[in-house]
Coordinates of C-alpha atoms in Angstrom, one line a residue:
Y1 CA 101.2 92.8 116.9
N2 CA 98.3 93.2 114.5
V3 CA 99.8 90.9 111.8
V4 CA 101.0 88.3 114.3
N5 CA 97.7 88.1 116.1
D6 CA 95.8 88.0 112.8
G7 CA 97.9 85.0 111.7
K8 CA 97.3 83.4 115.1
C9 CA 93.5 83.7 114.8
I10 CA 93.6 82.4 111.3
G11 CA 95.6 79.3 112.4
D12 CA 93.2 78.8 115.3
R13 CA 90.2 78.7 112.9
M14 CA 92.0 76.1 110.7
D15 CA 93.1 74.1 113.9
L16 CA 96.8 74.2 112.8
S17 CA 99.4 72.4 114.9
T18 CA 102.9 71.0 114.7
A19 CA 101.5 68.0 112.8
D20 CA 100.5 70.2 109.9
R21 CA 102.5 70.8 106.6
M22 CA 101.3 73.8 104.6
M23 CA 102.1 74.3 101.0
I24 CA 102.3 78.0 100.2
Q25 CA 101.4 78.5 96.6
V26 CA 100.2 82.1 97.0
P27 CA 102.8 85.0 96.8
M28 CA 104.5 85.6 100.1
F29 CA 105.0 89.3 99.3
H30 CA 101.2 89.5 99.6
C31 CA 99.1 89.3 102.8
F32 CA 97.6 86.0 101.5
G33 CA 101.0 84.4 101.6
M34 CA 102.6 86.4 104.4
V35 CA 99.8 86.4 107.0
L36 CA 97.1 83.8 106.1
S37 CA 99.8 81.3 105.2
M38 CA 103.3 82.0 106.7
T39 CA 102.3 83.7 109.9
S40 CA 99.5 81.3 110.7
C41 CA 102.0 78.4 110.4
M42 CA 104.7 80.1 112.4
T43 CA 102.4 80.9 115.3
H44 CA 101.3 77.2 115.5
G45 CA 104.6 75.5 114.7
A46 CA 103.5 74.0 111.4
T47 CA 105.9 73.1 108.6
L48 CA 106.1 75.5 105.6
C49 CA 106.5 74.2 102.1
P50 CA 106.8 77.4 99.9
M51 CA 106.5 77.2 96.1
P52 CA 108.5 79.6 93.9
Y53 CA 105.5 80.2 91.7
F54 CA 102.1 78.7 91.1
S55 CA 101.8 75.6 88.8
A56 CA 98.8 73.3 89.2
K57 CA 101.0 70.2 88.3
V58 CA 103.8 71.1 90.6
S59 CA 101.4 71.9 93.4
L60 CA 99.7 68.5 93.1
A61 CA 103.0 66.8 93.0
C62 CA 104.1 68.7 96.2
I63 CA 100.9 67.6 98.0
N64 CA 101.6 64.0 97.0
Q65 CA 105.3 63.9 97.8
E66 CA 105.4 66.1 100.9
R67 CA 102.1 64.8 102.4
I68 CA 100.7 68.3 102.6
T69 CA 97.9 68.7 105.1
C70 CA 96.7 72.2 104.2
F71 CA 97.1 75.0 101.6
N72 CA 95.5 78.2 100.6
G73 CA 94.6 79.7 97.3
V74 CA 92.2 81.8 95.2
P75 CA 89.4 80.0 93.4
T76 CA 91.2 79.9 90.1
M77 CA 94.1 78.0 91.6
F78 CA 91.7 75.3 92.9
I79 CA 90.0 75.1 89.5
A80 CA 93.3 74.7 87.7
E81 CA 94.3 71.9 90.1
L82 CA 91.0 70.1 89.8
N83 CA 90.9 70.3 86.0
H84 CA 94.5 69.3 85.5
P85 CA 94.7 66.2 83.2
M86 CA 97.0 64.4 85.8
F87 CA 94.8 65.2 88.8
E88 CA 93.7 61.6 89.4
M89 CA 97.3 60.4 89.4
F90 CA 98.2 62.2 92.7
D91 CA 97.4 61.0 96.2
L92 CA 95.7 64.0 98.0
T93 CA 94.4 62.0 101.0
S94 CA 96.8 63.8 103.4
L95 CA 94.9 67.1 102.9
R96 CA 92.5 68.2 105.6
T97 CA 91.8 71.9 105.3
G98 CA 92.7 75.2 103.6
I99 CA 91.5 78.7 102.8
M100 CA 89.7 79.7 99.6
A101 CA 89.5 83.5 99.3
G102 CA 90.6 86.5 97.3
S103 CA 87.5 86.6 95.1
L104 CA 84.0 85.2 95.0
C105 CA 84.1 81.5 96.0
P106 CA 81.4 79.5 94.2
V107 CA 79.5 77.1 96.4
E108 CA 79.8 74.2 93.9
L109 CA 83.6 74.7 93.7
M110 CA 83.9 74.6 97.5
K111 CA 81.8 71.4 97.6
T112 CA 84.0 69.8 94.9
V113 CA 87.2 70.7 96.8
D114 CA 85.7 69.2 99.9
E115 CA 84.8 66.0 98.1
K116 CA 87.7 65.5 95.7
M117 CA 90.6 67.1 97.6
H118 CA 89.5 65.9 101.1
M119 CA 89.6 69.5 102.4
R120 CA 87.2 71.2 104.9
V121 CA 87.8 74.4 103.1
T122 CA 87.3 77.7 104.9
S123 CA 86.9 81.3 103.8
V124 CA 88.4 84.6 105.0
Y125 CA 87.2 88.1 104.4
G126 CA 89.3 91.2 105.0
L127 CA 91.4 94.0 103.6
T128 CA 95.1 94.8 103.6
D129 CA 94.0 97.6 105.9
T130 CA 92.8 95.0 108.5
S131 CA 96.0 93.0 108.6
P132 CA 94.2 91.4 106.6
G133 CA 91.6 89.3 108.2
M134 CA 88.2 90.4 109.7
T135 CA 86.1 87.3 109.5
H136 CA 86.9 83.6 109.0
S137 CA 84.8 80.5 109.0
R138 CA 86.0 77.7 111.3
I139 CA 87.0 74.2 110.2
E140 CA 84.3 72.7 112.5
D141 CA 81.6 74.9 111.0
P142 CA 78.8 73.1 109.1
A143 CA 79.3 73.0 105.3
E144 CA 76.4 75.4 104.8
V145 CA 78.3 78.1 106.9
R146 CA 81.6 77.4 105.3
Y147 CA 80.2 77.5 101.7
N148 CA 77.8 80.4 102.0
T149 CA 79.4 82.9 104.4
V150 CA 82.7 84.4 105.3
G151 CA 82.4 83.2 108.8
H152 CA 82.7 84.9 112.2
E153 CA 84.5 88.0 113.3
F154 CA 88.0 87.4 114.9
E155 CA 88.3 87.3 118.7
F156 CA 88.9 90.7 120.3
T157 CA 87.5 92.6 117.3
E158 CA 84.1 94.1 116.6
V159 CA 82.3 93.8 113.2
R160 CA 79.1 95.6 112.4
V161 CA 76.9 96.2 109.3
I162 CA 75.6 99.7 109.1
D163 CA 73.4 101.8 106.8
P164 CA 76.0 103.9 104.8
E165 CA 73.5 106.7 104.6
T166 CA 72.4 107.0 108.2
G167 CA 75.3 105.2 110.1
E168 CA 72.7 103.1 112.0
E169 CA 73.3 99.4 112.5
C170 CA 71.3 97.2 110.1
P171 CA 68.9 94.5 111.3
V172 CA 69.7 90.8 110.5
G173 CA 69.4 90.1 106.8
V174 CA 69.5 93.8 105.7
Q175 CA 72.4 94.8 103.5
G176 CA 74.7 97.6 104.6
E177 CA 78.4 98.6 104.8
M178 CA 80.7 96.3 106.8
C179 CA 82.8 98.1 109.5
C180 CA 85.5 96.8 111.8
K181 CA 87.2 97.9 115.0
G182 CA 90.0 96.1 116.8
Y183 CA 93.7 95.4 117.1
N184 CA 93.8 94.5 113.4
I185 CA 93.1 98.0 112.1
M186 CA 95.9 99.8 110.4
K187 CA 97.4 103.1 111.8
G188 CA 96.7 104.8 108.5
Y189 CA 97.9 105.2 104.9
Y190 CA 101.5 106.2 104.6
K191 CA 101.9 110.0 104.5
N192 CA 98.3 110.3 103.3
P193 CA 96.0 111.6 106.1
E194 CA 93.3 112.7 103.6
A195 CA 92.8 109.1 102.3
T196 CA 93.1 107.8 105.9
S197 CA 90.3 110.1 107.1
E198 CA 88.0 108.8 104.4
V199 CA 88.0 105.2 105.7
L200 CA 89.1 105.5 109.4
T201 CA 86.9 107.3 112.0
L202 CA 88.1 109.0 115.1
H203 CA 87.2 105.9 117.1
R204 CA 89.5 103.8 114.8
I205 CA 86.6 102.1 113.1
I206 CA 87.4 101.3 109.5
M207 CA 84.7 101.6 106.8
T208 CA 85.3 98.8 104.3
A209 CA 82.9 99.8 101.5
A210 CA 81.9 96.1 101.4
I211 CA 78.1 95.7 101.1
E212 CA 76.7 92.7 103.0
S213 CA 74.2 91.5 105.5
I214 CA 74.8 90.4 109.1
I215 CA 75.0 86.8 107.9
S216 CA 78.3 87.8 106.3
W217 CA 77.3 87.4 102.6
I218 CA 79.4 89.9 100.6
V219 CA 77.4 91.1 97.7
G220 CA 79.3 94.1 96.3
V221 CA 81.7 97.0 96.9
M222 CA 80.8 100.7 97.2
E223 CA 82.7 102.8 94.7
N224 CA 81.8 106.5 94.3
G225 CA 78.4 105.9 95.9
F226 CA 77.5 103.0 93.6
K227 CA 77.4 99.3 94.5
T228 CA 79.5 97.3 92.1
P229 CA 78.5 93.5 92.0
L230 CA 81.3 91.2 92.8
A231 CA 80.0 88.5 90.4
L232 CA 77.3 88.9 87.7
G233 CA 76.9 85.1 87.6
K234 CA 76.2 84.9 91.4
C235 CA 73.8 87.9 91.2
G236 CA 71.9 86.2 88.4
N237 CA 71.5 83.0 90.4
N238 CA 69.9 84.8 93.2
C239 CA 67.9 87.5 91.5
G240 CA 64.9 86.6 89.4
K241 CA 64.3 90.2 88.3
L242 CA 67.1 90.2 85.8
P243 CA 65.9 88.8 82.5
K244 CA 69.3 88.0 81.1
I245 CA 73.0 88.2 82.0
A246 CA 75.9 87.9 79.6
I247 CA 79.5 87.3 80.9
T248 CA 82.3 87.9 78.5
T249 CA 85.9 86.6 79.0
I250 CA 89.1 87.8 77.4
P251 CA 91.6 85.0 76.6
R252 CA 95.2 85.5 77.8
R253 CA 98.4 83.6 77.6
K254 CA 99.2 81.5 80.6
T255 CA 102.4 82.2 82.5
N256 CA 103.8 79.5 84.9
A257 CA 100.3 78.2 85.5
A258 CA 100.3 74.9 83.6

């Protein structure tokens, strides 16, 4: 019931109904496709329009032809669609919402999607271990909330931010480790009790290793006791103490992404 209820909560936050038509361009073998997309549709009677693989051009054509009302994707998918040379040729006015998640979602990108793709885009945070959603912004939330946070905890779950050293709950605005308890928590890692005990307490509270404040701003991930920034660029925009940041990219050949 954890996966079904998680999909139900996600669909509720997007206000899905039988009038919706969702294009599924994320892999359905992954929780983004299986739960955030497929299960959210099935629990609300929405129509599914699955894609065999991601292609910006094919996705835009699908939205235009099938009068898609919502779709989900990682930020790079939205960037590929917005930057496609044929973007202006497609009618996207049927769109109304969707989820952008999977990695850091730049505020400017979310604004552009809202403006050019007619979507009140929302954001989900979670782990495969939490079925996968823990928090999700609502379609009716103000833009500031949808752009700058990962939303509210799901109904019938508890989410807290604690000090990883002391285990005490952090005050508002103070960074700490995000923890979750509820129906969405996994039973454990398959045949691996040692790994399970590292993240799951006796009270079935999962320790996510995500470092954030109570306003749900994810800033990094704890690995071996060190905080790893999720995005150097984002860190640079918000921290005046860093004199210079250099971001290096490695080119690669595109596969089925044109």
